[in-house]
mmCIF file of C-alpha atoms and ligand atoms in Angstrom:
data_model
loop_
_atom_site.group_PDB
_atom_site.id
_atom_site.type_symbol
_atom_site.label_atom_id
_atom_site.label_comp_id
_atom_site.label_asym_id
_atom_site.label_seq_id
_atom_site.Cartn_x
_atom_site.Cartn_y
_atom_site.Cartn_z
ATOM 1 C CA UNK Q 1 104.610 97.323 114.346
ATOM 2 C CA UNK Q 2 108.239 97.048 112.210
ATOM 3 C CA UNK Q 3 107.142 97.686 108.355
ATOM 4 C CA UNK Q 4 110.136 96.602 105.853
ATOM 5 C CA UNK Q 5 110.318 99.712 102.899
ATOM 6 C CA UNK Q 6 112.524 98.613 99.870
ATOM 7 C CA UNK Q 7 113.128 101.713 97.334
ATOM 8 C CA UNK Q 8 113.476 105.122 98.480
ATOM 9 C CA UNK Q 9 113.103 107.008 94.801
ATOM 10 C CA UNK Q 10 110.432 110.146 95.025
ATOM 11 C CA UNK Q 11 107.842 107.837 96.126
ATOM 12 C CA UNK Q 12 109.407 105.518 98.257
ATOM 13 C CA UNK Q 13 111.073 108.077 100.109
ATOM 14 C CA UNK Q 14 107.979 110.132 100.928
ATOM 15 C CA UNK Q 15 105.761 107.064 101.905
ATOM 16 C CA UNK Q 16 108.244 105.807 104.108
ATOM 17 C CA UNK Q 17 108.741 108.902 106.242
ATOM 18 C CA UNK Q 18 104.718 109.318 106.485
ATOM 19 C CA UNK Q 19 104.564 105.842 107.957
ATOM 20 C CA UNK Q 20 107.622 106.824 110.200
ATOM 21 C CA UNK Q 21 105.708 110.404 111.615
ATOM 22 C CA UNK Q 22 102.649 108.076 112.187
ATOM 23 C CA UNK Q 23 104.447 106.071 114.320
ATOM 24 C CA UNK Q 24 105.361 103.195 112.386
ATOM 25 C CA UNK Q 25 108.859 101.230 112.865
ATOM 26 C CA UNK Q 26 110.597 101.108 109.372
ATOM 27 C CA UNK Q 27 113.743 99.385 108.135
ATOM 28 C CA UNK Q 28 114.378 100.593 104.578
ATOM 29 C CA UNK Q 29 116.766 99.322 102.004
ATOM 30 C CA UNK Q 30 117.615 100.705 98.694
ATOM 31 C CA UNK Q 31 119.644 99.732 96.114
ATOM 32 C CA UNK Q 32 121.706 102.849 96.117
ATOM 33 C CA UNK Q 33 122.480 102.532 100.296
ATOM 34 C CA UNK Q 34 123.536 105.854 100.430
ATOM 35 C CA UNK Q 35 119.888 106.993 100.027
ATOM 36 C CA UNK Q 36 118.575 105.604 103.374
ATOM 37 C CA UNK Q 37 120.861 108.010 105.419
ATOM 38 C CA UNK Q 38 117.983 110.854 105.125
ATOM 39 C CA UNK Q 39 115.580 108.247 106.410
ATOM 40 C CA UNK Q 40 117.651 107.382 109.296
ATOM 41 C CA UNK Q 41 117.375 111.289 110.124
ATOM 42 C CA UNK Q 42 113.625 110.561 110.062
ATOM 43 C CA UNK Q 43 114.313 107.284 112.861
ATOM 44 C CA UNK Q 44 114.615 104.206 110.178
ATOM 45 C CA UNK Q 45 116.698 101.508 111.193
ATOM 46 C CA UNK Q 46 118.698 100.222 107.662
ATOM 47 C CA UNK Q 47 118.724 96.636 106.286
ATOM 48 C CA UNK Q 48 121.599 95.783 104.008
ATOM 49 C CA UNK Q 49 119.774 93.548 101.740
ATOM 50 C CA UNK Q 50 115.796 93.069 100.561
ATOM 51 C CA UNK Q 51 116.208 89.619 102.477
ATOM 52 C CA UNK Q 52 117.754 91.391 105.669
ATOM 53 C CA UNK Q 53 115.140 93.404 105.604
ATOM 54 C CA UNK Q 54 112.077 91.087 104.789
ATOM 55 C CA UNK Q 55 113.729 88.841 107.382
ATOM 56 C CA UNK Q 56 113.112 91.637 110.172
ATOM 57 C CA UNK Q 57 109.897 92.839 109.569
ATOM 58 C CA UNK Q 58 106.012 91.385 109.542
ATOM 59 C CA UNK Q 59 105.674 92.601 106.070
ATOM 60 C CA UNK Q 60 107.659 94.386 103.379
ATOM 61 C CA UNK Q 61 106.492 96.940 101.088
ATOM 62 C CA UNK Q 62 108.541 97.800 97.639
ATOM 63 C CA UNK Q 63 108.131 100.806 95.738
ATOM 64 C CA UNK Q 64 110.355 100.316 92.442
ATOM 65 C CA UNK Q 65 110.688 101.789 89.236
ATOM 66 C CA UNK Q 66 109.562 99.352 86.739
ATOM 67 C CA UNK Q 67 108.995 95.532 86.492
ATOM 68 C CA UNK Q 68 112.812 94.560 86.146
ATOM 69 C CA UNK Q 69 113.870 96.269 89.096
ATOM 70 C CA UNK Q 70 110.344 94.623 90.922
ATOM 71 C CA UNK Q 71 111.654 90.980 89.580
ATOM 72 C CA UNK Q 72 115.244 91.492 90.572
ATOM 73 C CA UNK Q 73 114.380 92.443 94.222
ATOM 74 C CA UNK Q 74 112.435 89.536 94.743
ATOM 75 C CA UNK Q 75 113.847 86.860 92.601
ATOM 76 C CA UNK Q 76 118.094 87.785 93.037
ATOM 77 C CA UNK Q 77 120.843 86.992 95.597
ATOM 78 C CA UNK Q 78 119.507 88.258 98.967
ATOM 79 C CA UNK Q 79 116.295 89.064 98.011
ATOM 80 C CA UNK Q 80 112.491 88.772 99.252
ATOM 81 C CA UNK Q 81 112.116 84.899 98.411
ATOM 82 C CA UNK Q 82 114.895 84.047 100.880
ATOM 83 C CA UNK Q 83 113.157 85.268 103.849
ATOM 84 C CA UNK Q 84 109.663 85.482 102.985
ATOM 85 C CA UNK Q 85 108.288 82.570 104.550
ATOM 86 C CA UNK Q 86 105.250 83.360 107.196
ATOM 87 C CA UNK Q 87 106.000 87.113 106.329
ATOM 88 C CA UNK Q 88 103.992 89.531 104.170
ATOM 89 C CA UNK Q 89 104.925 91.530 100.663
ATOM 90 C CA UNK Q 90 103.371 94.648 99.362
ATOM 91 C CA UNK Q 91 104.468 95.696 96.310
ATOM 92 C CA UNK Q 92 103.362 99.557 95.386
ATOM 93 C CA UNK Q 93 105.496 100.044 92.124
ATOM 94 C CA UNK Q 94 103.634 99.925 88.900
ATOM 95 C CA UNK Q 95 103.904 97.524 86.597
ATOM 96 C CA UNK Q 96 102.006 94.262 84.323
ATOM 97 C CA UNK Q 97 99.629 92.309 85.723
ATOM 98 C CA UNK Q 98 102.221 89.315 84.438
ATOM 99 C CA UNK Q 99 105.144 90.491 86.709
ATOM 100 C CA UNK Q 100 102.869 91.193 89.649
ATOM 101 C CA UNK Q 101 101.338 87.393 88.991
ATOM 102 C CA UNK Q 102 105.073 85.900 88.824
ATOM 103 C CA UNK Q 103 105.864 87.812 92.159
ATOM 104 C CA UNK Q 104 102.710 86.923 93.970
ATOM 105 C CA UNK Q 105 103.069 83.473 92.442
ATOM 106 C CA UNK Q 106 106.859 82.865 93.976
ATOM 107 C CA UNK Q 107 106.003 84.577 96.900
ATOM 108 C CA UNK Q 108 103.028 81.936 98.114
ATOM 109 C CA UNK Q 109 105.128 78.871 97.207
ATOM 110 C CA UNK Q 110 107.538 79.813 99.739
ATOM 111 C CA UNK Q 111 105.241 80.246 102.285
ATOM 112 C CA UNK Q 112 104.528 84.055 102.305
ATOM 113 C CA UNK Q 113 101.043 86.835 101.803
ATOM 114 C CA UNK Q 114 101.207 88.771 98.996
ATOM 115 C CA UNK Q 115 99.425 92.371 97.512
ATOM 116 C CA UNK Q 116 99.951 94.300 94.556
ATOM 117 C CA UNK Q 117 98.949 97.878 95.118
ATOM 118 C CA UNK Q 118 100.150 100.148 92.933
ATOM 119 C CA UNK Q 119 99.406 104.066 93.706
ATOM 120 C CA UNK Q 120 97.173 106.853 91.687
ATOM 121 C CA UNK Q 121 99.069 109.921 93.490
ATOM 122 C CA UNK Q 122 102.227 111.638 92.653
ATOM 123 C CA UNK Q 123 104.965 113.129 94.976
ATOM 124 C CA UNK Q 124 102.381 115.614 96.989
ATOM 125 C CA UNK Q 125 99.817 113.564 97.525
ATOM 126 C CA UNK Q 126 102.615 110.800 99.078
ATOM 127 C CA UNK Q 127 103.981 113.575 101.455
ATOM 128 C CA UNK Q 128 100.611 114.061 102.654
ATOM 129 C CA UNK Q 129 99.324 110.481 102.634
ATOM 130 C CA UNK Q 130 96.482 111.320 99.724
ATOM 131 C CA UNK Q 131 97.518 108.560 97.352
ATOM 132 C CA UNK Q 132 94.614 106.290 96.258
ATOM 133 C CA UNK Q 133 95.931 102.641 96.576
ATOM 134 C CA UNK Q 134 94.685 99.963 94.213
ATOM 135 C CA UNK Q 135 95.386 96.545 95.789
ATOM 136 C CA UNK Q 136 94.351 92.973 95.184
ATOM 137 C CA UNK Q 137 95.700 89.828 96.291
ATOM 138 C CA UNK Q 138 95.249 87.977 99.803
ATOM 139 C CA UNK Q 139 92.568 89.357 101.291
ATOM 140 C CA UNK Q 140 93.197 88.644 105.138
ATOM 141 C CA UNK Q 141 96.776 90.095 103.994
ATOM 142 C CA UNK Q 142 94.730 93.582 103.224
ATOM 143 C CA UNK Q 143 92.849 93.578 105.528
ATOM 144 C CA UNK Q 144 96.204 93.708 108.265
ATOM 145 C CA UNK Q 145 97.920 96.093 106.084
ATOM 146 C CA UNK Q 146 95.165 98.698 106.378
ATOM 147 C CA UNK Q 147 96.600 100.683 109.159
ATOM 148 C CA UNK Q 148 99.585 101.447 106.553
ATOM 149 C CA UNK Q 149 97.511 102.284 103.773
ATOM 150 C CA UNK Q 150 95.339 104.050 105.853
ATOM 151 C CA UNK Q 151 98.903 106.138 106.592
ATOM 152 C CA UNK Q 152 99.596 106.503 103.200
ATOM 153 C CA UNK Q 153 96.202 106.996 101.191
ATOM 154 C CA UNK Q 154 92.938 109.133 101.172
ATOM 155 C CA UNK Q 155 91.352 105.821 100.166
ATOM 156 C CA UNK Q 156 91.679 102.135 99.254
ATOM 157 C CA UNK Q 157 89.995 99.800 96.672
ATOM 158 C CA UNK Q 158 90.522 96.080 96.871
ATOM 159 C CA UNK Q 159 90.214 94.417 93.513
ATOM 160 C CA UNK Q 160 90.151 90.902 94.098
ATOM 161 C CA UNK Q 161 92.693 88.679 92.097
ATOM 162 C CA UNK Q 162 96.351 90.056 91.935
ATOM 163 C CA UNK Q 163 96.857 91.248 88.315
ATOM 164 C CA UNK Q 164 93.652 93.825 88.627
ATOM 165 C CA UNK Q 165 95.579 96.345 90.610
ATOM 166 C CA UNK Q 166 98.165 96.589 88.079
ATOM 167 C CA UNK Q 167 95.555 96.747 85.262
ATOM 168 C CA UNK Q 168 93.715 99.572 86.799
ATOM 169 C CA UNK Q 169 96.852 101.381 87.917
ATOM 170 C CA UNK Q 170 97.596 101.528 83.415
ATOM 171 C CA UNK Q 171 94.354 102.339 82.650
ATOM 172 C CA UNK Q 172 94.755 104.859 84.660
ATOM 173 C CA UNK Q 173 97.797 106.256 83.553
ATOM 174 C CA UNK Q 174 96.828 105.255 79.853
ATOM 175 C CA UNK Q 175 94.398 108.423 80.442
ATOM 176 C CA UNK Q 176 96.634 110.452 82.214
ATOM 177 C CA UNK Q 177 99.308 110.162 79.684
ATOM 178 C CA UNK Q 178 97.079 110.731 76.717
ATOM 179 C CA UNK Q 179 95.444 113.770 78.620
ATOM 180 C CA UNK Q 180 98.998 115.360 79.134
ATOM 181 C CA UNK Q 181 99.549 115.232 75.616
ATOM 182 C CA UNK Q 182 96.127 116.659 74.387
ATOM 183 C CA UNK Q 183 96.952 119.306 76.903
ATOM 184 C CA UNK Q 184 100.299 120.113 75.733
ATOM 185 C CA UNK Q 185 99.613 119.950 71.867
ATOM 186 C CA UNK Q 186 96.401 122.749 73.494
ATOM 187 C CA UNK Q 187 99.013 124.963 75.086
ATOM 188 C CA UNK Q 188 101.521 124.955 72.205
ATOM 189 C CA UNK Q 189 98.194 125.745 69.719
ATOM 190 C CA UNK Q 190 96.806 128.601 71.747
ATOM 191 C CA UNK Q 191 100.398 130.271 71.896
ATOM 192 C CA UNK Q 192 101.063 129.618 68.396
ATOM 193 C CA UNK Q 193 97.758 131.057 67.086
ATOM 194 C CA UNK Q 194 98.251 134.195 68.697
ATOM 195 C CA UNK Q 195 96.292 133.773 72.182
ATOM 196 C CA UNK Q 196 97.572 133.874 75.669
ATOM 197 C CA UNK Q 197 98.303 130.444 76.949
ATOM 198 C CA UNK Q 198 97.614 131.559 80.605
ATOM 199 C CA UNK Q 199 93.798 132.690 79.605
ATOM 200 C CA UNK Q 200 93.492 129.234 77.951
ATOM 201 C CA UNK Q 201 94.170 128.228 81.871
ATOM 202 C CA UNK Q 202 91.467 129.911 83.195
ATOM 203 C CA UNK Q 203 88.949 129.085 80.325
ATOM 204 C CA UNK Q 204 89.895 125.405 80.877
ATOM 205 C CA UNK Q 205 89.255 125.392 84.221
ATOM 206 C CA UNK Q 206 85.552 126.570 84.193
ATOM 207 C CA UNK Q 207 84.875 124.425 81.977
ATOM 208 C CA UNK Q 208 83.658 120.658 81.929
ATOM 209 C CA UNK Q 209 87.116 119.703 81.695
ATOM 210 C CA UNK Q 210 88.780 121.207 84.381
ATOM 211 C CA UNK Q 211 90.968 118.640 86.506
ATOM 212 C CA UNK Q 212 93.955 118.777 89.242
ATOM 213 C CA UNK Q 213 96.392 117.789 86.385
ATOM 214 C CA UNK Q 214 95.948 120.697 84.290
ATOM 215 C CA UNK Q 215 95.519 123.440 87.694
ATOM 216 C CA UNK Q 216 99.012 122.250 88.897
ATOM 217 C CA UNK Q 217 101.113 121.225 85.551
ATOM 218 C CA UNK Q 218 100.199 123.995 83.632
ATOM 219 C CA UNK Q 219 101.483 127.149 84.935
ATOM 220 C CA UNK Q 220 104.894 125.047 85.223
ATOM 221 C CA UNK Q 221 104.927 124.420 81.742
ATOM 222 C CA UNK Q 222 104.336 127.438 80.648
ATOM 223 C CA UNK Q 223 107.453 128.489 82.397
ATOM 224 C CA UNK Q 224 109.106 125.390 80.304
ATOM 225 C CA UNK Q 225 110.101 124.238 83.951
ATOM 226 C CA UNK Q 226 109.550 120.387 84.660
ATOM 227 C CA UNK Q 227 110.377 119.423 88.121
ATOM 228 C CA UNK Q 228 110.278 115.673 88.557
ATOM 229 C CA UNK Q 229 107.479 114.857 90.489
ATOM 230 C CA UNK Q 230 106.524 111.790 87.577
ATOM 231 C CA UNK Q 231 109.456 111.206 86.062
ATOM 232 C CA UNK Q 232 108.593 110.456 82.391
ATOM 233 C CA UNK Q 233 110.220 108.028 81.462
ATOM 234 C CA UNK Q 234 108.152 106.012 84.125
ATOM 235 C CA UNK Q 235 104.716 107.462 81.988
ATOM 236 C CA UNK Q 236 106.734 106.095 79.311
ATOM 237 C CA UNK Q 237 106.716 102.946 80.635
ATOM 238 C CA UNK Q 238 103.140 103.116 81.910
ATOM 239 C CA UNK Q 239 101.967 103.429 78.333
ATOM 240 C CA UNK Q 240 103.921 100.883 76.842
ATOM 241 C CA UNK Q 241 102.299 98.403 79.587
ATOM 242 C CA UNK Q 242 98.826 99.822 78.599
ATOM 243 C CA UNK Q 243 99.577 99.517 75.363
ATOM 244 C CA UNK Q 244 100.491 95.677 75.683
ATOM 245 C CA UNK Q 245 97.078 95.100 77.859
ATOM 246 C CA UNK Q 246 95.668 96.821 74.445
ATOM 247 C CA UNK Q 247 97.221 94.327 72.140
ATOM 248 C CA UNK Q 248 96.243 91.603 74.276
ATOM 249 C CA UNK Q 249 92.556 92.405 74.927
ATOM 250 C CA UNK Q 250 92.305 93.401 70.925
ATOM 251 C CA UNK Q 251 91.248 96.992 72.281
ATOM 252 C CA UNK Q 252 92.058 99.525 69.286
ATOM 253 C CA UNK Q 253 93.860 102.360 71.353
ATOM 254 C CA UNK Q 254 95.222 105.222 68.471
ATOM 255 C CA UNK Q 255 94.948 107.950 70.761
ATOM 256 C CA UNK Q 256 97.489 106.695 73.733
ATOM 257 C CA UNK Q 257 99.569 104.678 70.898
ATOM 258 C CA UNK Q 258 100.299 108.215 69.936
ATOM 259 C CA UNK Q 259 100.500 109.623 72.811
ATOM 260 C CA UNK Q 260 102.865 107.021 73.741
ATOM 261 C CA UNK Q 261 105.003 108.071 70.694
ATOM 262 C CA UNK Q 262 105.475 111.454 72.576
ATOM 263 C CA UNK Q 263 106.847 110.066 75.236
ATOM 264 C CA UNK Q 264 109.531 107.900 73.221
ATOM 265 C CA UNK Q 265 110.226 110.664 71.678
ATOM 266 C CA UNK Q 266 110.706 113.482 74.432
ATOM 267 C CA UNK Q 267 113.109 110.521 76.085
ATOM 268 C CA UNK Q 268 114.747 110.258 73.294
ATOM 269 C CA UNK Q 269 115.652 114.111 73.568
ATOM 270 C CA UNK Q 270 117.304 113.340 76.722
ATOM 271 C CA UNK Q 271 113.896 114.438 78.806
ATOM 272 C CA UNK Q 272 113.108 110.803 80.723
ATOM 273 C CA UNK Q 273 114.484 112.149 84.376
ATOM 274 C CA UNK Q 274 112.265 115.412 83.856
ATOM 275 C CA UNK Q 275 108.581 115.692 84.761
ATOM 276 C CA UNK Q 276 106.014 113.873 82.625
ATOM 277 C CA UNK Q 277 104.827 117.129 81.586
ATOM 278 C CA UNK Q 278 107.897 117.766 79.876
ATOM 279 C CA UNK Q 279 106.189 116.345 77.320
ATOM 280 C CA UNK Q 280 105.455 119.436 76.192
ATOM 281 C CA UNK Q 281 109.276 120.263 75.226
ATOM 282 C CA UNK Q 282 108.385 117.942 72.154
ATOM 283 C CA UNK Q 283 106.367 121.003 70.672
ATOM 284 C CA UNK Q 284 108.391 123.837 71.218
HETATM 285 N N1 LIG F 301 106.620 109.632 91.086
HETATM 286 C C1 LIG F 301 105.162 109.539 90.818
HETATM 287 O O1 LIG F 301 104.184 110.317 90.977
HETATM 288 C C2 LIG F 301 104.552 108.016 90.923
HETATM 289 C C3 LIG F 301 105.127 107.379 90.786
HETATM 290 N N2 LIG F 301 104.610 105.760 90.513
HETATM 291 C C4 LIG F 301 105.070 104.385 90.409
HETATM 292 O O2 LIG F 301 106.290 104.281 91.563
HETATM 293 C C5 LIG F 301 107.378 103.654 91.165
HETATM 294 C C6 LIG F 301 108.168 104.434 91.805
HETATM 295 O O3 LIG F 301 108.191 105.424 91.411
HETATM 296 P P1 LIG F 301 109.588 106.649 91.398
HETATM 297 O O4 LIG F 301 109.650 106.736 93.180
HETATM 298 O O5 LIG F 301 108.835 108.055 90.985
HETATM 299 O O6 LIG F 301 110.784 106.491 91.338
HETATM 300 P P2 LIG F 301 112.298 107.077 90.973
HETATM 301 O O7 LIG F 301 112.657 106.942 89.479
HETATM 302 O O8 LIG F 301 112.456 108.277 92.231
HETATM 303 O O9 LIG F 301 112.821 105.495 92.090
HETATM 304 C C7 LIG F 301 113.365 104.314 91.761
HETATM 305 C C8 LIG F 301 113.770 103.151 92.779
HETATM 306 O O10 LIG F 301 113.844 101.920 92.195
HETATM 307 C C9 LIG F 301 115.035 101.990 92.544
HETATM 308 N N3 LIG F 301 115.338 100.670 91.241
HETATM 309 C C10 LIG F 301 115.553 100.817 90.036
HETATM 310 N N4 LIG F 301 116.303 99.851 89.300
HETATM 311 C C11 LIG F 301 115.864 98.773 89.890
HETATM 312 C C12 LIG F 301 116.926 97.609 90.203
HETATM 313 N N5 LIG F 301 117.348 97.118 89.432
HETATM 314 N N6 LIG F 301 117.071 97.163 92.214
HETATM 315 C C13 LIG F 301 116.619 97.376 92.885
HETATM 316 N N7 LIG F 301 116.625 99.046 92.733
HETATM 317 C C14 LIG F 301 115.815 99.734 91.547
HETATM 318 C C15 LIG F 301 115.728 102.826 92.050
HETATM 319 O O11 LIG F 301 117.328 102.671 93.534
HETATM 320 P P3 LIG F 301 118.500 103.779 93.251
HETATM 321 O O12 LIG F 301 118.049 105.015 93.878
HETATM 322 O O13 LIG F 301 119.455 103.207 93.544
HETATM 323 O O14 LIG F 301 118.212 104.094 91.677
HETATM 324 C C16 LIG F 301 114.933 103.927 93.535
HETATM 325 O O15 LIG F 301 114.567 103.365 94.873
HETATM 326 C C17 LIG F 301 107.177 103.232 89.640
HETATM 327 O O16 LIG F 301 106.777 101.947 89.385
HETATM 328 C C18 LIG F 301 106.293 104.681 89.136
HETATM 329 O O17 LIG F 301 105.940 104.402 87.920
HETATM 330 C C19 LIG F 301 103.466 105.679 91.338
HETATM 331 C C20 LIG F 301 102.322 107.093 91.455
HETATM 332 C C21 LIG F 301 103.224 107.910 90.944
HETATM 333 O O1 LIG F 302 101.486 107.131 88.423
HETATM 334 C C1 LIG F 302 101.630 108.433 88.510
HETATM 335 C C2 LIG F 302 100.359 109.106 89.061
HETATM 336 O O2 LIG F 302 100.670 110.463 89.261
HETATM 337 O O3 LIG F 302 99.636 108.796 89.411
#
């Protein structure tokens, strides 16, 4: 079955290669078209525009940076809407519920099917097909897309109406961003107070707050090395969108708000394209 894929950044590249490796025929598009070349080497075809990809494929997946990119690819000239009638569209980007609902309504009005399906898990889980997929929208379309989700992820959740996937993803990343800041502060405090921060990593790993993120990011943070798996600018976008969700629901989130300030500071220091663990540098 032919699947379309729009957006070949860190995540989209890994995910589309994974689909190709598992026997799907994939047609790709990326705003910077030259990034499609590597996918062609893996067996993909290329569409010149989002509309051209959608026209060829039973359904098309998108993995784009933020709400404005997600809206632009759907609504602009040569965008998804022009060819969606009778076809499906799955937006796996991390956006807010309002953006997702706007896209869903436009696609349905044009006779297409829609799912939002943001993911938890970073570059390596994307490469290994170990993402956690947070889908919502048309249930029949979800069932149809399951063979692709089974390749991309280790578990898919169907969360009901459009918006619930976006909200779940933002809550998860709000917790993750707050944890990353607490972790950075802990590493810095350990070092400055005369402890060996590597020993702190061992102690944390043996206790009740042991987790994959500390284990994975801790050793590189101690080397002040932040190769981008999850770019810091995207983590700050997720904190911003999660805080807006908190505003809407009158949920006080002082911890997340403080973490957002740290990510903003990191962006102002020019660290937005590094991994989100580079927020550690704001304390150095
Ligand atoms: N990296 C991670 O660990 C994870 C990321 N996510 C989420 O997945 C999404 C993608 O992340 P990631 O792959 O890391 O991001 P990247 O920054 O690596 O890639 C972003 C992609 O969006 C495209 N893009 C940006 N702006 C536009 C636009 N205006 N019009 C069309 N295309 C555009 C880029 O195209 P171009 O190449 O031309 O710049 C690129 O293909 C984000 O929403 C992120 O929050 C979710 C889970 C994990
Ligand atoms: O959105 C990022 C992730 O690691 O999940």
